[in-house]
C-alpha cells in the first residue's frame, strides 16, 4: 500500500507537526508528509519542515474572506495531490463547505479530553473547573468546532500546583504520542468516518 499523501496545517511552532514527520519517517508508516502549510509566514514550524525537505506553502489570511481563504487552501492541497489533512495548531476556523469537502480525510489534535473544554484557553478552563484529569484528543474535523468523532485520547493527571504552562507541557507530550497513532489508524483505513461516527476495524 502506498503511503497516503498528507498535509499538515500549522500556525505556530509545529511540535505536533514534528511528531508526525518523525512517525512518517518510519518504514511502513501508512502516511507520508507531502506538504506543510501555514497561514502565518513566520510560523516556526515552516523552517522545521524545510529542514526535512518537505514542501511548504504559505497562504496568508489577511484581507480575505473565509471562503476565499479556504478556496485557496483547497486548491493548494489538490495541486499537491493531498489525500489526508492534519490540523496541528492551525488557528483558523474552516468553512463548513471546506470541512464537508474533506470529511473523513481531515483530523485535529486538541489539548483536552473532549467533549470537555472546547475552543481556546483550554488549560485555563481545565484548571478553573478543578478537574483532576485532563488530556488530549485526536478527532475527525466536522463543521462544529472541536465536536468531531474521537479517534484517540490520552489522559494526564492535573497536579494541585499545576499552572497553565506546566499542564500544557505534560499534555503536549501525550499529543505527540497519540497524534501519530491517530494518523496511522486513518491512513491505514482502520478508522473511518461513517454517519457521523468514528468506525474502527
Ligand atoms: C497544541 O497544544 C494543539 O493541541 C493545539 O495547539 C497546540 C499546537 O502546538 N491545537 P504545536 O504547534 O503543535 O507545537
JSON list of C-alpha atoms and ligand atoms in Angstrom, two decimals:
[
{"chain": "A", "resi": 1, "resn": "UNK", "atom": "CA", "xyz": [0.00, 0.00, 0.00]},
{"chain": "A", "resi": 2, "resn": "UNK", "atom": "CA", "xyz": [1.41, 3.44, -0.90]},
{"chain": "A", "resi": 3, "resn": "UNK", "atom": "CA", "xyz": [1.68, 5.87, 1.96]},
{"chain": "A", "resi": 4, "resn": "UNK", "atom": "CA", "xyz": [-1.14, 8.42, 1.84]},
{"chain": "A", "resi": 5, "resn": "UNK", "atom": "CA", "xyz": [-0.05, 11.92, 0.81]},
{"chain": "A", "resi": 6, "resn": "UNK", "atom": "CA", "xyz": [-0.72, 14.01, 3.90]},
{"chain": "A", "resi": 7, "resn": "UNK", "atom": "CA", "xyz": [-0.66, 17.76, 4.51]},
{"chain": "A", "resi": 8, "resn": "UNK", "atom": "CA", "xyz": [-0.11, 19.28, 7.95]},
{"chain": "A", "resi": 9, "resn": "UNK", "atom": "CA", "xyz": [-1.67, 22.70, 8.56]},
{"chain": "A", "resi": 10, "resn": "UNK", "atom": "CA", "xyz": [0.05, 24.84, 11.20]},
{"chain": "A", "resi": 11, "resn": "UNK", "atom": "CA", "xyz": [0.07, 28.39, 12.52]},
{"chain": "A", "resi": 12, "resn": "UNK", "atom": "CA", "xyz": [2.91, 28.21, 15.05]},
{"chain": "A", "resi": 13, "resn": "UNK", "atom": "CA", "xyz": [5.86, 26.27, 16.40]},
{"chain": "A", "resi": 14, "resn": "UNK", "atom": "CA", "xyz": [4.77, 22.94, 14.94]},
{"chain": "A", "resi": 15, "resn": "UNK", "atom": "CA", "xyz": [5.76, 20.46, 17.61]},
{"chain": "A", "resi": 16, "resn": "UNK", "atom": "CA", "xyz": [2.86, 18.14, 16.70]},
{"chain": "A", "resi": 17, "resn": "UNK", "atom": "CA", "xyz": [3.90, 18.54, 13.06]},
{"chain": "A", "resi": 18, "resn": "UNK", "atom": "CA", "xyz": [7.40, 17.42, 14.05]},
{"chain": "A", "resi": 19, "resn": "UNK", "atom": "CA", "xyz": [5.96, 14.37, 15.82]},
{"chain": "A", "resi": 20, "resn": "UNK", "atom": "CA", "xyz": [4.00, 13.42, 12.69]},
{"chain": "A", "resi": 21, "resn": "UNK", "atom": "CA", "xyz": [7.07, 13.93, 10.47]},
{"chain": "A", "resi": 22, "resn": "UNK", "atom": "CA", "xyz": [9.14, 11.72, 12.80]},
{"chain": "A", "resi": 23, "resn": "UNK", "atom": "CA", "xyz": [6.49, 8.99, 12.78]},
{"chain": "A", "resi": 24, "resn": "UNK", "atom": "CA", "xyz": [6.12, 9.12, 9.00]},
{"chain": "A", "resi": 25, "resn": "UNK", "atom": "CA", "xyz": [9.88, 8.59, 8.62]},
{"chain": "A", "resi": 26, "resn": "UNK", "atom": "CA", "xyz": [9.43, 5.03, 9.92]},
{"chain": "A", "resi": 27, "resn": "UNK", "atom": "CA", "xyz": [9.31, 2.37, 7.22]},
{"chain": "A", "resi": 28, "resn": "UNK", "atom": "CA", "xyz": [5.81, 1.01, 6.80]},
{"chain": "A", "resi": 29, "resn": "UNK", "atom": "CA", "xyz": [4.08, 4.07, 8.28]},
{"chain": "A", "resi": 30, "resn": "UNK", "atom": "CA", "xyz": [0.95, 4.45, 6.13]},
{"chain": "A", "resi": 31, "resn": "UNK", "atom": "CA", "xyz": [1.19, 8.24, 5.64]},
{"chain": "A", "resi": 32, "resn": "UNK", "atom": "CA", "xyz": [3.87, 10.43, 4.06]},
{"chain": "A", "resi": 33, "resn": "UNK", "atom": "CA", "xyz": [4.09, 14.13, 4.87]},
{"chain": "A", "resi": 34, "resn": "UNK", "atom": "CA", "xyz": [3.91, 15.73, 1.42]},
{"chain": "A", "resi": 35, "resn": "UNK", "atom": "CA", "xyz": [3.14, 19.33, 2.41]},
{"chain": "A", "resi": 36, "resn": "UNK", "atom": "CA", "xyz": [3.25, 21.66, 5.42]},
{"chain": "A", "resi": 37, "resn": "UNK", "atom": "CA", "xyz": [1.02, 24.67, 5.00]},
{"chain": "A", "resi": 38, "resn": "UNK", "atom": "CA", "xyz": [0.71, 27.75, 7.21]},
{"chain": "A", "resi": 39, "resn": "UNK", "atom": "CA", "xyz": [-1.44, 30.88, 7.27]},
{"chain": "A", "resi": 40, "resn": "UNK", "atom": "CA", "xyz": [1.38, 32.58, 9.23]},
{"chain": "A", "resi": 41, "resn": "UNK", "atom": "CA", "xyz": [4.53, 33.32, 7.19]},
{"chain": "A", "resi": 42, "resn": "UNK", "atom": "CA", "xyz": [6.63, 33.36, 10.38]},
{"chain": "A", "resi": 43, "resn": "UNK", "atom": "CA", "xyz": [5.34, 30.09, 11.85]},
{"chain": "A", "resi": 44, "resn": "UNK", "atom": "CA", "xyz": [8.36, 28.38, 13.41]},
{"chain": "A", "resi": 45, "resn": "UNK", "atom": "CA", "xyz": [7.22, 25.02, 12.09]},
{"chain": "A", "resi": 46, "resn": "UNK", "atom": "CA", "xyz": [7.88, 26.07, 8.47]},
{"chain": "A", "resi": 47, "resn": "UNK", "atom": "CA", "xyz": [11.66, 26.08, 8.99]},
{"chain": "A", "resi": 48, "resn": "UNK", "atom": "CA", "xyz": [11.47, 22.72, 10.74]},
{"chain": "A", "resi": 49, "resn": "UNK", "atom": "CA", "xyz": [9.54, 21.30, 7.79]},
{"chain": "A", "resi": 50, "resn": "UNK", "atom": "CA", "xyz": [12.02, 22.71, 5.25]},
{"chain": "A", "resi": 51, "resn": "UNK", "atom": "CA", "xyz": [14.86, 21.16, 7.23]},
{"chain": "A", "resi": 52, "resn": "UNK", "atom": "CA", "xyz": [13.22, 17.81, 6.45]},
{"chain": "A", "resi": 53, "resn": "UNK", "atom": "CA", "xyz": [12.94, 18.72, 2.74]},
{"chain": "A", "resi": 54, "resn": "UNK", "atom": "CA", "xyz": [9.17, 18.81, 2.92]},
{"chain": "A", "resi": 55, "resn": "UNK", "atom": "CA", "xyz": [7.32, 21.16, 0.55]},
{"chain": "A", "resi": 56, "resn": "UNK", "atom": "CA", "xyz": [5.88, 24.17, 2.35]},
{"chain": "A", "resi": 57, "resn": "UNK", "atom": "CA", "xyz": [3.16, 26.63, 1.35]},
{"chain": "A", "resi": 58, "resn": "UNK", "atom": "CA", "xyz": [2.09, 29.88, 2.95]},
{"chain": "A", "resi": 59, "resn": "UNK", "atom": "CA", "xyz": [-1.41, 31.24, 2.47]},
{"chain": "A", "resi": 60, "resn": "UNK", "atom": "CA", "xyz": [-1.83, 34.50, 4.40]},
{"chain": "A", "resi": 61, "resn": "UNK", "atom": "CA", "xyz": [-5.40, 35.03, 5.56]},
{"chain": "A", "resi": 62, "resn": "UNK", "atom": "CA", "xyz": [-5.37, 38.83, 5.88]},
{"chain": "A", "resi": 63, "resn": "UNK", "atom": "CA", "xyz": [-7.79, 40.68, 3.61]},
{"chain": "A", "resi": 64, "resn": "UNK", "atom": "CA", "xyz": [-9.59, 37.51, 2.53]},
{"chain": "A", "resi": 65, "resn": "UNK", "atom": "CA", "xyz": [-12.98, 36.18, 3.41]},
{"chain": "A", "resi": 66, "resn": "UNK", "atom": "CA", "xyz": [-13.06, 32.72, 4.98]},
{"chain": "A", "resi": 67, "resn": "UNK", "atom": "CA", "xyz": [-14.44, 31.33, 1.72]},
{"chain": "A", "resi": 68, "resn": "UNK", "atom": "CA", "xyz": [-11.65, 32.90, -0.35]},
{"chain": "A", "resi": 69, "resn": "UNK", "atom": "CA", "xyz": [-9.02, 31.61, 2.06]},
{"chain": "A", "resi": 70, "resn": "UNK", "atom": "CA", "xyz": [-10.49, 28.12, 2.11]},
{"chain": "A", "resi": 71, "resn": "UNK", "atom": "CA", "xyz": [-10.79, 28.04, -1.71]},
{"chain": "A", "resi": 72, "resn": "UNK", "atom": "CA", "xyz": [-7.05, 28.82, -1.95]},
{"chain": "A", "resi": 73, "resn": "UNK", "atom": "CA", "xyz": [-6.31, 26.22, 0.69]},
{"chain": "A", "resi": 74, "resn": "UNK", "atom": "CA", "xyz": [-8.36, 23.60, -1.14]},
{"chain": "A", "resi": 75, "resn": "UNK", "atom": "CA", "xyz": [-6.67, 24.41, -4.48]},
{"chain": "A", "resi": 76, "resn": "UNK", "atom": "CA", "xyz": [-3.19, 24.15, -2.92]},
{"chain": "A", "resi": 77, "resn": "UNK", "atom": "CA", "xyz": [-3.99, 20.80, -1.30]},
{"chain": "A", "resi": 78, "resn": "UNK", "atom": "CA", "xyz": [-5.26, 19.46, -4.62]},
{"chain": "A", "resi": 79, "resn": "UNK", "atom": "CA", "xyz": [-2.21, 20.79, -6.53]},
{"chain": "A", "resi": 80, "resn": "UNK", "atom": "CA", "xyz": [-0.04, 18.75, -4.19]},
{"chain": "A", "resi": 81, "resn": "UNK", "atom": "CA", "xyz": [-2.18, 15.64, -4.59]},
{"chain": "A", "resi": 82, "resn": "UNK", "atom": "CA", "xyz": [-3.07, 15.63, -0.90]},
{"chain": "A", "resi": 83, "resn": "UNK", "atom": "CA", "xyz": [-5.27, 12.79, 0.35]},
{"chain": "A", "resi": 84, "resn": "UNK", "atom": "CA", "xyz": [-5.32, 13.47, 4.11]},
{"chain": "A", "resi": 85, "resn": "UNK", "atom": "CA", "xyz": [-5.09, 16.65, 6.19]},
{"chain": "A", "resi": 86, "resn": "UNK", "atom": "CA", "xyz": [-3.86, 17.01, 9.78]},
{"chain": "A", "resi": 87, "resn": "UNK", "atom": "CA", "xyz": [-4.55, 20.24, 11.64]},
{"chain": "A", "resi": 88, "resn": "UNK", "atom": "CA", "xyz": [-1.75, 20.83, 14.12]},
{"chain": "A", "resi": 89, "resn": "UNK", "atom": "CA", "xyz": [-2.11, 24.12, 15.96]},
{"chain": "A", "resi": 90, "resn": "UNK", "atom": "CA", "xyz": [-3.84, 25.66, 12.92]},
{"chain": "A", "resi": 91, "resn": "UNK", "atom": "CA", "xyz": [-5.55, 28.75, 14.30]},
{"chain": "A", "resi": 92, "resn": "UNK", "atom": "CA", "xyz": [-8.18, 29.30, 11.63]},
{"chain": "A", "resi": 93, "resn": "UNK", "atom": "CA", "xyz": [-11.80, 28.28, 11.67]},
{"chain": "A", "resi": 94, "resn": "UNK", "atom": "CA", "xyz": [-12.59, 26.46, 8.43]},
{"chain": "A", "resi": 95, "resn": "UNK", "atom": "CA", "xyz": [-15.81, 26.96, 6.49]},
{"chain": "A", "resi": 96, "resn": "UNK", "atom": "CA", "xyz": [-18.47, 24.27, 6.55]},
{"chain": "A", "resi": 97, "resn": "UNK", "atom": "CA", "xyz": [-18.02, 23.82, 2.78]},
{"chain": "A", "resi": 98, "resn": "UNK", "atom": "CA", "xyz": [-14.29, 23.11, 3.14]},
{"chain": "A", "resi": 99, "resn": "UNK", "atom": "CA", "xyz": [-14.83, 20.72, 6.05]},
{"chain": "A", "resi": 100, "resn": "UNK", "atom": "CA", "xyz": [-17.57, 18.86, 4.16]},
{"chain": "A", "resi": 101, "resn": "UNK", "atom": "CA", "xyz": [-15.36, 18.57, 1.07]},
{"chain": "A", "resi": 102, "resn": "UNK", "atom": "CA", "xyz": [-12.65, 16.92, 3.19]},
{"chain": "A", "resi": 103, "resn": "UNK", "atom": "CA", "xyz": [-14.98, 14.98, 5.51]},
{"chain": "A", "resi": 104, "resn": "UNK", "atom": "CA", "xyz": [-13.39, 11.79, 6.79]},
{"chain": "A", "resi": 105, "resn": "UNK", "atom": "CA", "xyz": [-9.99, 12.91, 5.49]},
{"chain": "A", "resi": 106, "resn": "UNK", "atom": "CA", "xyz": [-9.23, 15.74, 7.93]},
{"chain": "A", "resi": 107, "resn": "UNK", "atom": "CA", "xyz": [-8.29, 15.35, 11.62]},
{"chain": "A", "resi": 108, "resn": "UNK", "atom": "CA", "xyz": [-7.22, 17.60, 14.51]},
{"chain": "A", "resi": 109, "resn": "UNK", "atom": "CA", "xyz": [-5.40, 17.35, 17.81]},
{"chain": "A", "resi": 110, "resn": "UNK", "atom": "CA", "xyz": [-6.94, 19.20, 20.76]},
{"chain": "A", "resi": 111, "resn": "UNK", "atom": "CA", "xyz": [-5.35, 19.60, 24.22]},
{"chain": "A", "resi": 112, "resn": "UNK", "atom": "CA", "xyz": [-8.25, 18.42, 26.39]},
{"chain": "A", "resi": 113, "resn": "UNK", "atom": "CA", "xyz": [-10.37, 15.34, 26.88]},
{"chain": "A", "resi": 114, "resn": "UNK", "atom": "CA", "xyz": [-13.20, 16.28, 24.56]},
{"chain": "A", "resi": 115, "resn": "UNK", "atom": "CA", "xyz": [-16.08, 16.89, 24.83]},
{"chain": "A", "resi": 116, "resn": "UNK", "atom": "CA", "xyz": [-14.76, 18.84, 27.85]},
{"chain": "A", "resi": 117, "resn": "UNK", "atom": "CA", "xyz": [-13.09, 22.21, 27.27]},
{"chain": "A", "resi": 118, "resn": "UNK", "atom": "CA", "xyz": [-13.57, 23.11, 23.64]},
{"chain": "A", "resi": 119, "resn": "UNK", "atom": "CA", "xyz": [-12.16, 26.22, 21.97]},
{"chain": "A", "resi": 120, "resn": "UNK", "atom": "CA", "xyz": [-9.20, 28.23, 23.26]},
{"chain": "A", "resi": 121, "resn": "UNK", "atom": "CA", "xyz": [-7.56, 28.76, 26.70]},
{"chain": "A", "resi": 122, "resn": "UNK", "atom": "CA", "xyz": [-8.17, 25.09, 27.22]},
{"chain": "A", "resi": 123, "resn": "UNK", "atom": "CA", "xyz": [-5.74, 24.56, 30.13]},
{"chain": "A", "resi": 124, "resn": "UNK", "atom": "CA", "xyz": [-7.11, 27.61, 31.95]},
{"chain": "A", "resi": 125, "resn": "UNK", "atom": "CA", "xyz": [-10.59, 26.13, 31.51]},
{"chain": "A", "resi": 126, "resn": "UNK", "atom": "CA", "xyz": [-9.40, 22.81, 32.97]},
{"chain": "A", "resi": 127, "resn": "UNK", "atom": "CA", "xyz": [-7.71, 24.46, 35.97]},
{"chain": "A", "resi": 128, "resn": "UNK", "atom": "CA", "xyz": [-10.75, 26.69, 36.61]},
{"chain": "A", "resi": 129, "resn": "UNK", "atom": "CA", "xyz": [-13.03, 23.64, 36.55]},
{"chain": "A", "resi": 130, "resn": "UNK", "atom": "CA", "xyz": [-10.81, 21.88, 39.08]},
{"chain": "A", "resi": 131, "resn": "UNK", "atom": "CA", "xyz": [-10.63, 18.61, 37.14]},
{"chain": "A", "resi": 132, "resn": "UNK", "atom": "CA", "xyz": [-8.06, 16.08, 38.43]},
{"chain": "A", "resi": 133, "resn": "UNK", "atom": "CA", "xyz": [-7.58, 14.57, 34.99]},
{"chain": "A", "resi": 134, "resn": "UNK", "atom": "CA", "xyz": [-7.21, 16.29, 31.64]},
{"chain": "A", "resi": 135, "resn": "UNK", "atom": "CA", "xyz": [-5.55, 15.12, 28.44]},
{"chain": "A", "resi": 136, "resn": "UNK", "atom": "CA", "xyz": [-5.77, 15.33, 24.70]},
{"chain": "A", "resi": 137, "resn": "UNK", "atom": "CA", "xyz": [-7.96, 14.14, 21.86]},
{"chain": "A", "resi": 138, "resn": "UNK", "atom": "CA", "xyz": [-7.35, 13.36, 18.20]},
{"chain": "A", "resi": 139, "resn": "UNK", "atom": "CA", "xyz": [-10.62, 13.61, 16.30]},
{"chain": "A", "resi": 140, "resn": "UNK", "atom": "CA", "xyz": [-12.20, 13.94, 12.88]},
{"chain": "A", "resi": 141, "resn": "UNK", "atom": "CA", "xyz": [-12.94, 17.54, 11.93]},
{"chain": "A", "resi": 142, "resn": "UNK", "atom": "CA", "xyz": [-16.61, 18.38, 11.43]},
{"chain": "A", "resi": 143, "resn": "UNK", "atom": "CA", "xyz": [-18.21, 21.80, 10.90]},
{"chain": "A", "resi": 144, "resn": "UNK", "atom": "CA", "xyz": [-18.89, 22.28, 14.63]},
{"chain": "A", "resi": 145, "resn": "UNK", "atom": "CA", "xyz": [-15.68, 23.30, 16.44]},
{"chain": "A", "resi": 146, "resn": "UNK", "atom": "CA", "xyz": [-13.94, 20.54, 18.44]},
{"chain": "A", "resi": 147, "resn": "UNK", "atom": "CA", "xyz": [-17.01, 18.32, 18.14]},
{"chain": "A", "resi": 148, "resn": "UNK", "atom": "CA", "xyz": [-15.87, 15.65, 15.68]},
{"chain": "A", "resi": 149, "resn": "UNK", "atom": "CA", "xyz": [-15.88, 11.90, 16.34]},
{"chain": "A", "resi": 150, "resn": "UNK", "atom": "CA", "xyz": [-12.98, 10.84, 18.54]},
{"chain": "A", "resi": 151, "resn": "UNK", "atom": "CA", "xyz": [-10.16, 8.69, 17.14]},
{"chain": "A", "resi": 152, "resn": "UNK", "atom": "CA", "xyz": [-7.72, 8.59, 20.07]},
{"chain": "A", "resi": 153, "resn": "UNK", "atom": "CA", "xyz": [-7.33, 10.09, 23.56]},
{"chain": "A", "resi": 154, "resn": "UNK", "atom": "CA", "xyz": [-4.80, 10.12, 26.37]},
{"chain": "A", "resi": 155, "resn": "UNK", "atom": "CA", "xyz": [-5.25, 11.33, 29.91]},
{"chain": "A", "resi": 156, "resn": "UNK", "atom": "CA", "xyz": [-2.90, 13.31, 32.11]},
{"chain": "A", "resi": 157, "resn": "UNK", "atom": "CA", "xyz": [-3.22, 13.96, 35.86]},
{"chain": "A", "resi": 158, "resn": "UNK", "atom": "CA", "xyz": [-3.71, 17.54, 36.93]},
{"chain": "A", "resi": 159, "resn": "UNK", "atom": "CA", "xyz": [-1.43, 18.27, 39.91]},
{"chain": "A", "resi": 160, "resn": "UNK", "atom": "CA", "xyz": [-2.52, 20.68, 42.64]},
{"chain": "A", "resi": 161, "resn": "UNK", "atom": "CA", "xyz": [0.33, 23.06, 41.86]},
{"chain": "A", "resi": 162, "resn": "UNK", "atom": "CA", "xyz": [-0.12, 22.95, 38.07]},
{"chain": "A", "resi": 163, "resn": "UNK", "atom": "CA", "xyz": [-0.04, 26.17, 36.08]},
{"chain": "A", "resi": 164, "resn": "UNK", "atom": "CA", "xyz": [-1.37, 26.50, 32.54]},
{"chain": "A", "resi": 165, "resn": "UNK", "atom": "CA", "xyz": [2.22, 26.12, 31.32]},
{"chain": "A", "resi": 166, "resn": "UNK", "atom": "CA", "xyz": [3.08, 23.02, 33.35]},
{"chain": "A", "resi": 167, "resn": "UNK", "atom": "CA", "xyz": [-0.18, 21.29, 32.45]},
{"chain": "A", "resi": 168, "resn": "UNK", "atom": "CA", "xyz": [0.19, 22.25, 28.78]},
{"chain": "A", "resi": 169, "resn": "UNK", "atom": "CA", "xyz": [3.70, 20.77, 28.68]},
{"chain": "A", "resi": 170, "resn": "UNK", "atom": "CA", "xyz": [2.63, 17.40, 30.13]},
{"chain": "A", "resi": 171, "resn": "UNK", "atom": "CA", "xyz": [-0.37, 17.21, 27.82]},
{"chain": "A", "resi": 172, "resn": "UNK", "atom": "CA", "xyz": [1.74, 18.18, 24.80]},
{"chain": "A", "resi": 173, "resn": "UNK", "atom": "CA", "xyz": [3.97, 15.15, 25.36]},
{"chain": "A", "resi": 174, "resn": "UNK", "atom": "CA", "xyz": [0.87, 12.95, 25.10]},
{"chain": "A", "resi": 175, "resn": "UNK", "atom": "CA", "xyz": [-0.32, 14.81, 21.99]},
{"chain": "A", "resi": 176, "resn": "UNK", "atom": "CA", "xyz": [2.97, 13.91, 20.34]},
{"chain": "A", "resi": 177, "resn": "UNK", "atom": "CA", "xyz": [2.34, 10.26, 21.18]},
{"chain": "A", "resi": 178, "resn": "UNK", "atom": "CA", "xyz": [-1.32, 9.91, 20.15]},
{"chain": "A", "resi": 179, "resn": "UNK", "atom": "CA", "xyz": [-1.48, 12.14, 17.06]},
{"chain": "A", "resi": 180, "resn": "UNK", "atom": "CA", "xyz": [0.82, 9.87, 15.04]},
{"chain": "A", "resi": 181, "resn": "UNK", "atom": "CA", "xyz": [-1.24, 6.90, 16.25]},
{"chain": "A", "resi": 182, "resn": "UNK", "atom": "CA", "xyz": [-4.44, 8.56, 15.05]},
{"chain": "A", "resi": 183, "resn": "UNK", "atom": "CA", "xyz": [-2.95, 9.36, 11.64]},
{"chain": "A", "resi": 184, "resn": "UNK", "atom": "CA", "xyz": [-1.76, 5.75, 11.42]},
{"chain": "A", "resi": 185, "resn": "UNK", "atom": "CA", "xyz": [-5.30, 4.48, 12.07]},
{"chain": "A", "resi": 186, "resn": "UNK", "atom": "CA", "xyz": [-6.77, 6.83, 9.47]},
{"chain": "A", "resi": 187, "resn": "UNK", "atom": "CA", "xyz": [-4.14, 6.31, 6.77]},
{"chain": "A", "resi": 188, "resn": "UNK", "atom": "CA", "xyz": [-4.29, 2.54, 7.11]},
{"chain": "A", "resi": 189, "resn": "UNK", "atom": "CA", "xyz": [-8.08, 2.55, 6.88]},
{"chain": "A", "resi": 190, "resn": "UNK", "atom": "CA", "xyz": [-8.50, 1.19, 10.41]},
{"chain": "A", "resi": 191, "resn": "UNK", "atom": "CA", "xyz": [-10.72, 4.12, 11.33]},
{"chain": "A", "resi": 192, "resn": "UNK", "atom": "CA", "xyz": [-13.20, 5.88, 9.11]},
{"chain": "A", "resi": 193, "resn": "UNK", "atom": "CA", "xyz": [-15.94, 8.46, 9.48]},
{"chain": "A", "resi": 194, "resn": "UNK", "atom": "CA", "xyz": [-19.33, 6.93, 8.85]},
{"chain": "A", "resi": 195, "resn": "UNK", "atom": "CA", "xyz": [-22.71, 8.53, 9.57]},
{"chain": "A", "resi": 196, "resn": "UNK", "atom": "CA", "xyz": [-21.09, 11.00, 11.96]},
{"chain": "A", "resi": 197, "resn": "UNK", "atom": "CA", "xyz": [-19.26, 8.32, 13.96]},
{"chain": "A", "resi": 198, "resn": "UNK", "atom": "CA", "xyz": [-15.71, 7.02, 14.06]},
{"chain": "A", "resi": 199, "resn": "UNK", "atom": "CA", "xyz": [-15.86, 3.39, 12.95]},
{"chain": "A", "resi": 200, "resn": "UNK", "atom": "CA", "xyz": [-12.88, 1.17, 13.81]},
{"chain": "A", "resi": 201, "resn": "UNK", "atom": "CA", "xyz": [-11.97, -2.06, 12.05]},
{"chain": "B", "resi": 1, "resn": "LIG", "atom": "C1", "xyz": [-1.25, 22.01, 20.63]},
{"chain": "B", "resi": 1, "resn": "LIG", "atom": "O1", "xyz": [-1.44, 22.04, 22.01]},
{"chain": "B", "resi": 1, "resn": "LIG", "atom": "C2", "xyz": [-2.50, 21.54, 19.94]},
{"chain": "B", "resi": 1, "resn": "LIG", "atom": "O2", "xyz": [-3.22, 20.59, 20.67]},
{"chain": "B", "resi": 1, "resn": "LIG", "atom": "C3", "xyz": [-3.30, 22.80, 19.82]},
{"chain": "B", "resi": 1, "resn": "LIG", "atom": "O3", "xyz": [-2.36, 23.80, 19.53]},
{"chain": "B", "resi": 1, "resn": "LIG", "atom": "C4", "xyz": [-1.08, 23.42, 20.05]},
{"chain": "B", "resi": 1, "resn": "LIG", "atom": "C5", "xyz": [-0.13, 23.44, 18.89]},
{"chain": "B", "resi": 1, "resn": "LIG", "atom": "O4", "xyz": [1.19, 23.20, 19.29]},
{"chain": "B", "resi": 1, "resn": "LIG", "atom": "N1", "xyz": [-4.35, 22.65, 18.84]},
{"chain": "B", "resi": 1, "resn": "LIG", "atom": "P1", "xyz": [2.31, 22.83, 18.20]},
{"chain": "B", "resi": 1, "resn": "LIG", "atom": "O5", "xyz": [2.32, 23.97, 17.18]},
{"chain": "B", "resi": 1, "resn": "LIG", "atom": "O6", "xyz": [1.94, 21.52, 17.60]},
{"chain": "B", "resi": 1, "resn": "LIG", "atom": "O7", "xyz": [3.58, 22.79, 18.97]}
]
